Tab-separated table of N, CA and C in Angstrom:
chain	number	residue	atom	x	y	z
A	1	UNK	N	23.866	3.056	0.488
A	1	UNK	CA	23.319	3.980	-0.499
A	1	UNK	C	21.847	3.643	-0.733
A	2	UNK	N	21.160	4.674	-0.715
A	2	UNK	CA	19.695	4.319	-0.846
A	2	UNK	C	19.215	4.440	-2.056
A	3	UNK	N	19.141	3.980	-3.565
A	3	UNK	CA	19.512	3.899	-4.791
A	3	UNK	C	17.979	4.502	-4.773
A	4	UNK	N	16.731	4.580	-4.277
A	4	UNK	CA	15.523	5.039	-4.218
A	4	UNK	C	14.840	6.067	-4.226
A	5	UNK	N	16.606	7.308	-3.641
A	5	UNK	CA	16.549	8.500	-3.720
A	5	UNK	C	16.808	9.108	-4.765
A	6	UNK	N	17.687	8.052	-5.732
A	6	UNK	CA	18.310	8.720	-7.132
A	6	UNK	C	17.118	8.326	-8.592
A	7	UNK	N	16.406	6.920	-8.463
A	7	UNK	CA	15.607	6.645	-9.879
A	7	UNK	C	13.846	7.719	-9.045
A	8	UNK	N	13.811	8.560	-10.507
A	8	UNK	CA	12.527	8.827	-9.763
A	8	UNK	C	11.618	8.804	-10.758
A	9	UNK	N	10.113	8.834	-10.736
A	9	UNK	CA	9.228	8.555	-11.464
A	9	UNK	C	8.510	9.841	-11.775
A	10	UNK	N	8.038	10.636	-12.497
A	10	UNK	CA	7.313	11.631	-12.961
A	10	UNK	C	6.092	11.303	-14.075
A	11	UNK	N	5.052	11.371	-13.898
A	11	UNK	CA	3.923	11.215	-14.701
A	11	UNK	C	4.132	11.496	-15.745
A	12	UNK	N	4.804	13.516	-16.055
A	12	UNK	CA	4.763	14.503	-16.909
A	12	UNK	C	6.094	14.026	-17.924
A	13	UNK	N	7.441	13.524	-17.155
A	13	UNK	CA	8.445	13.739	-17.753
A	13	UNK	C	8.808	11.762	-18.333
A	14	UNK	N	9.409	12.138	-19.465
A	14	UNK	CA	9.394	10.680	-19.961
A	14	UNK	C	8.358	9.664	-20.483
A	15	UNK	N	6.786	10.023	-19.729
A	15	UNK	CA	5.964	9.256	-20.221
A	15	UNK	C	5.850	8.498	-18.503
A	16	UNK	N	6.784	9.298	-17.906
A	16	UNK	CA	6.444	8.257	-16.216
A	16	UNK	C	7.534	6.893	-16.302
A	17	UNK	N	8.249	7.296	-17.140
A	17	UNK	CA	9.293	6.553	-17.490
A	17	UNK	C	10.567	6.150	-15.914
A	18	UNK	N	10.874	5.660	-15.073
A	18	UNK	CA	11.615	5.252	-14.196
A	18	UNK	C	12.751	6.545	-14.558
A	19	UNK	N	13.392	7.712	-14.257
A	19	UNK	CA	14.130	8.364	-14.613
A	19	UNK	C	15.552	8.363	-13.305
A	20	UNK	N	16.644	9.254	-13.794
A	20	UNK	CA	18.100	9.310	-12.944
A	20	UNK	C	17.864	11.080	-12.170
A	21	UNK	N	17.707	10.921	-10.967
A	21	UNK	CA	17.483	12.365	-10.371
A	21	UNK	C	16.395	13.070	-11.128
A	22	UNK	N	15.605	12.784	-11.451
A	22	UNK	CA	14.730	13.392	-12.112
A	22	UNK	C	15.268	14.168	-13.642
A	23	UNK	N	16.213	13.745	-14.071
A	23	UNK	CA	16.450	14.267	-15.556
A	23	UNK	C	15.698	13.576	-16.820
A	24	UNK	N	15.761	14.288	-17.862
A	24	UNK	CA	15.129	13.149	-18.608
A	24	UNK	C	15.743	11.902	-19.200
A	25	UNK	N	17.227	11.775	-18.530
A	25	UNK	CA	17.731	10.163	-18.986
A	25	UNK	C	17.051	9.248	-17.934
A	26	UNK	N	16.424	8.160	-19.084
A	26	UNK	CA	15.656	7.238	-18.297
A	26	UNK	C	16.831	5.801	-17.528
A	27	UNK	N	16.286	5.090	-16.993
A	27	UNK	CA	16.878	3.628	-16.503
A	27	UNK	C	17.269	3.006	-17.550
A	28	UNK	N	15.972	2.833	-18.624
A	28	UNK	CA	16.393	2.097	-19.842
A	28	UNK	C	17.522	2.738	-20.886
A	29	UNK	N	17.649	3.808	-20.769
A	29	UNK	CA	18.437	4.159	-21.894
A	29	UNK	C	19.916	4.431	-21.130
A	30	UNK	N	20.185	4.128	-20.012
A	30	UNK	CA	21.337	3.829	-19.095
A	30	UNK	C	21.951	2.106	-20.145
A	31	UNK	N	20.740	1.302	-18.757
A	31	UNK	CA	20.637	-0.253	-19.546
A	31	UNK	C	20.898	-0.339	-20.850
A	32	UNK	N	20.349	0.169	-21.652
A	32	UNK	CA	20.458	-0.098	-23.560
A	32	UNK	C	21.755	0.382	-23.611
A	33	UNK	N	22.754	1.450	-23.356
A	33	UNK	CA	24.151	1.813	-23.412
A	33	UNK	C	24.716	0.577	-22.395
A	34	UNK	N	24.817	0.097	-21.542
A	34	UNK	CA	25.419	-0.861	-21.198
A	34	UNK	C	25.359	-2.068	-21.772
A	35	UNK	N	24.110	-2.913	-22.433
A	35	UNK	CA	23.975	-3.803	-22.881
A	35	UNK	C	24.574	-3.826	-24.429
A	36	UNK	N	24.562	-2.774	-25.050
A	36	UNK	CA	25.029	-2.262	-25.879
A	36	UNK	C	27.098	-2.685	-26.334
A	37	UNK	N	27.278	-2.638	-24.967
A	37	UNK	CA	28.808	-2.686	-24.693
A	37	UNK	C	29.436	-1.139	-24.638
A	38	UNK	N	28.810	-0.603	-23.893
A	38	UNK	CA	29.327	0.688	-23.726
A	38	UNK	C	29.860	0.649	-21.798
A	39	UNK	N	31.083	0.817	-21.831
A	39	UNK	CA	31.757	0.959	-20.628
A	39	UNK	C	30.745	2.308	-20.074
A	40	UNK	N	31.079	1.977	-18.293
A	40	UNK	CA	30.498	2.832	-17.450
A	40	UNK	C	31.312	4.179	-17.944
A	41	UNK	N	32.808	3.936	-17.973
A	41	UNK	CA	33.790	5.102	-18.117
A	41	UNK	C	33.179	6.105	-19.436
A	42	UNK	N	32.473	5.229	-20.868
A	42	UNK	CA	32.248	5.890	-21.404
A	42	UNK	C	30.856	6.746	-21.092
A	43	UNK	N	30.207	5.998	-20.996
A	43	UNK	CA	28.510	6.407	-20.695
A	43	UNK	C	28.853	8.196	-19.309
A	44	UNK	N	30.258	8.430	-18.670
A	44	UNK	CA	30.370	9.130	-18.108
A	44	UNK	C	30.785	10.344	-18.420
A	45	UNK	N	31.570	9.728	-19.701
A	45	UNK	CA	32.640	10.724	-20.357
A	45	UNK	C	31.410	11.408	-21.250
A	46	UNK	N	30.579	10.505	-21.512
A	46	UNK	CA	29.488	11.269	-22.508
A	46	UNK	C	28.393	12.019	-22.103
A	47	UNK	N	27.965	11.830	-20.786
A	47	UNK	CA	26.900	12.392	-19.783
A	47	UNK	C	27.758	12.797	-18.587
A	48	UNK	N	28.093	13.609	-18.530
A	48	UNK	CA	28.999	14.306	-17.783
A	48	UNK	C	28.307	14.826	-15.776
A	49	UNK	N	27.045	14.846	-16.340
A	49	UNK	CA	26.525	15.351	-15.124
A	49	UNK	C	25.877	13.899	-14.243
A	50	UNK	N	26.100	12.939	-15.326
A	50	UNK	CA	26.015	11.826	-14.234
A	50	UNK	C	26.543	11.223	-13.323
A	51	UNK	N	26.744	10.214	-12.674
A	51	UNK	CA	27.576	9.767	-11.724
A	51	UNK	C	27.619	8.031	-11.617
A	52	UNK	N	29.025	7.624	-11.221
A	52	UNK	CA	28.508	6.259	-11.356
A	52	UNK	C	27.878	5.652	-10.292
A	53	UNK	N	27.198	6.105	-9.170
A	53	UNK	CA	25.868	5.961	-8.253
A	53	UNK	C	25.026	6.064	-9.370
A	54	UNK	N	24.654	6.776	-10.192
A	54	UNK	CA	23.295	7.050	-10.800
A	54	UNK	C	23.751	5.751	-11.959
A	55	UNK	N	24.038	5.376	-12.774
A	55	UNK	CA	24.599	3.787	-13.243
A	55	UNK	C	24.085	3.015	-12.075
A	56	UNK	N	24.870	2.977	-11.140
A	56	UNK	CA	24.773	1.336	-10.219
A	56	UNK	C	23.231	1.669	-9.585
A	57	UNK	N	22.730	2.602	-9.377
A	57	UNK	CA	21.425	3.256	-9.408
A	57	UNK	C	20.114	2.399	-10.303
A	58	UNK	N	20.535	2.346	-11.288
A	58	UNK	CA	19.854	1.818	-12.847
A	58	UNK	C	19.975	0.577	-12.729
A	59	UNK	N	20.887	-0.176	-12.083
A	59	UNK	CA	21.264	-1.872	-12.349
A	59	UNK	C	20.346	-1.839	-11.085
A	60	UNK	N	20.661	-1.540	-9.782
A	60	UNK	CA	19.650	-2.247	-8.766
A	60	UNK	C	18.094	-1.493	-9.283
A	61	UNK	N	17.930	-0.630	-10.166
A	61	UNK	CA	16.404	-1.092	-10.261
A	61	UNK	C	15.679	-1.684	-11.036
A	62	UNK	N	17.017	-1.821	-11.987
A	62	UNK	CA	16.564	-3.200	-12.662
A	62	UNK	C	16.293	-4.599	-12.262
A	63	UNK	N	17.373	-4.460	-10.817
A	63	UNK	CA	17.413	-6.086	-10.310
A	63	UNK	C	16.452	-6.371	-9.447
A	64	UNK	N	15.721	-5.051	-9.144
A	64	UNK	CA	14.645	-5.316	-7.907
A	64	UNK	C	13.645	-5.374	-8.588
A	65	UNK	N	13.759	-4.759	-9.598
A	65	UNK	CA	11.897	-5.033	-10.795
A	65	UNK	C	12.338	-6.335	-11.453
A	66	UNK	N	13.583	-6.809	-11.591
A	66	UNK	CA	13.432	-8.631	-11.816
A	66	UNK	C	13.045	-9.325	-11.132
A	67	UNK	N	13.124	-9.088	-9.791
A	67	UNK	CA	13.056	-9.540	-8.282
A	67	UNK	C	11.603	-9.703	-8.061
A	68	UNK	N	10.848	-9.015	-8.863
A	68	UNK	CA	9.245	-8.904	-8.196
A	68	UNK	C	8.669	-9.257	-9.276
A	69	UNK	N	9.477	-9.702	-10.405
A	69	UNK	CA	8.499	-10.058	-11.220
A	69	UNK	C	8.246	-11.395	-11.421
A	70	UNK	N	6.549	-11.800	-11.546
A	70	UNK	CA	6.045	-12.973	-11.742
A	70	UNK	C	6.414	-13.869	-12.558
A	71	UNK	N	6.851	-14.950	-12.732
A	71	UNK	CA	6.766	-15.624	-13.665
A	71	UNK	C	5.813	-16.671	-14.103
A	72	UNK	N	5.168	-16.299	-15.378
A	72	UNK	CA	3.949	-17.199	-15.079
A	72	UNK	C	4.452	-18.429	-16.026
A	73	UNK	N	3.938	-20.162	-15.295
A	73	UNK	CA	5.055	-20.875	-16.367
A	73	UNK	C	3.457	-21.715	-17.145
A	74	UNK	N	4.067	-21.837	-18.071
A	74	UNK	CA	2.613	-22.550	-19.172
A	74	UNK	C	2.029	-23.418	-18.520
């Protein structure tokens, strides 16, 4: 699965916010319902036009923008 085809970025929409197929649910507000303790099952039942590709979508681009990020140590 090429998870690269599903998060997309828009200048106009979100603020350029990392978005799911180009809708206006962002990555983060996926993440904040999961961290939250909200099951995938629910986050589906409640966004109906999503999919759980577009979820596991949101976790690898979270894990690849952890992946590249610097850590600078004191």
């Amino acid at each position: 699965m090429n998870y690269q085809d599903i998060i997309t970025l828009e200048p106009g929409k979100r603020g350029g916010k990392p978005c799911i197929r180009g809708m206006r649910i962002t990555v983060y507000d996926i993440l904040e319902y999961l961290a939250s303790d909200m099951s995938q099952e629910k986050i589906l039942e409640d966004f109906p036009y999503l999919t759980k590709t577009d979820i596991l979508a949101c976790l690898w681009f979270a894990a690849q923008r952890e992946r590249l990020t610097v850590t600078v140590q004191p």
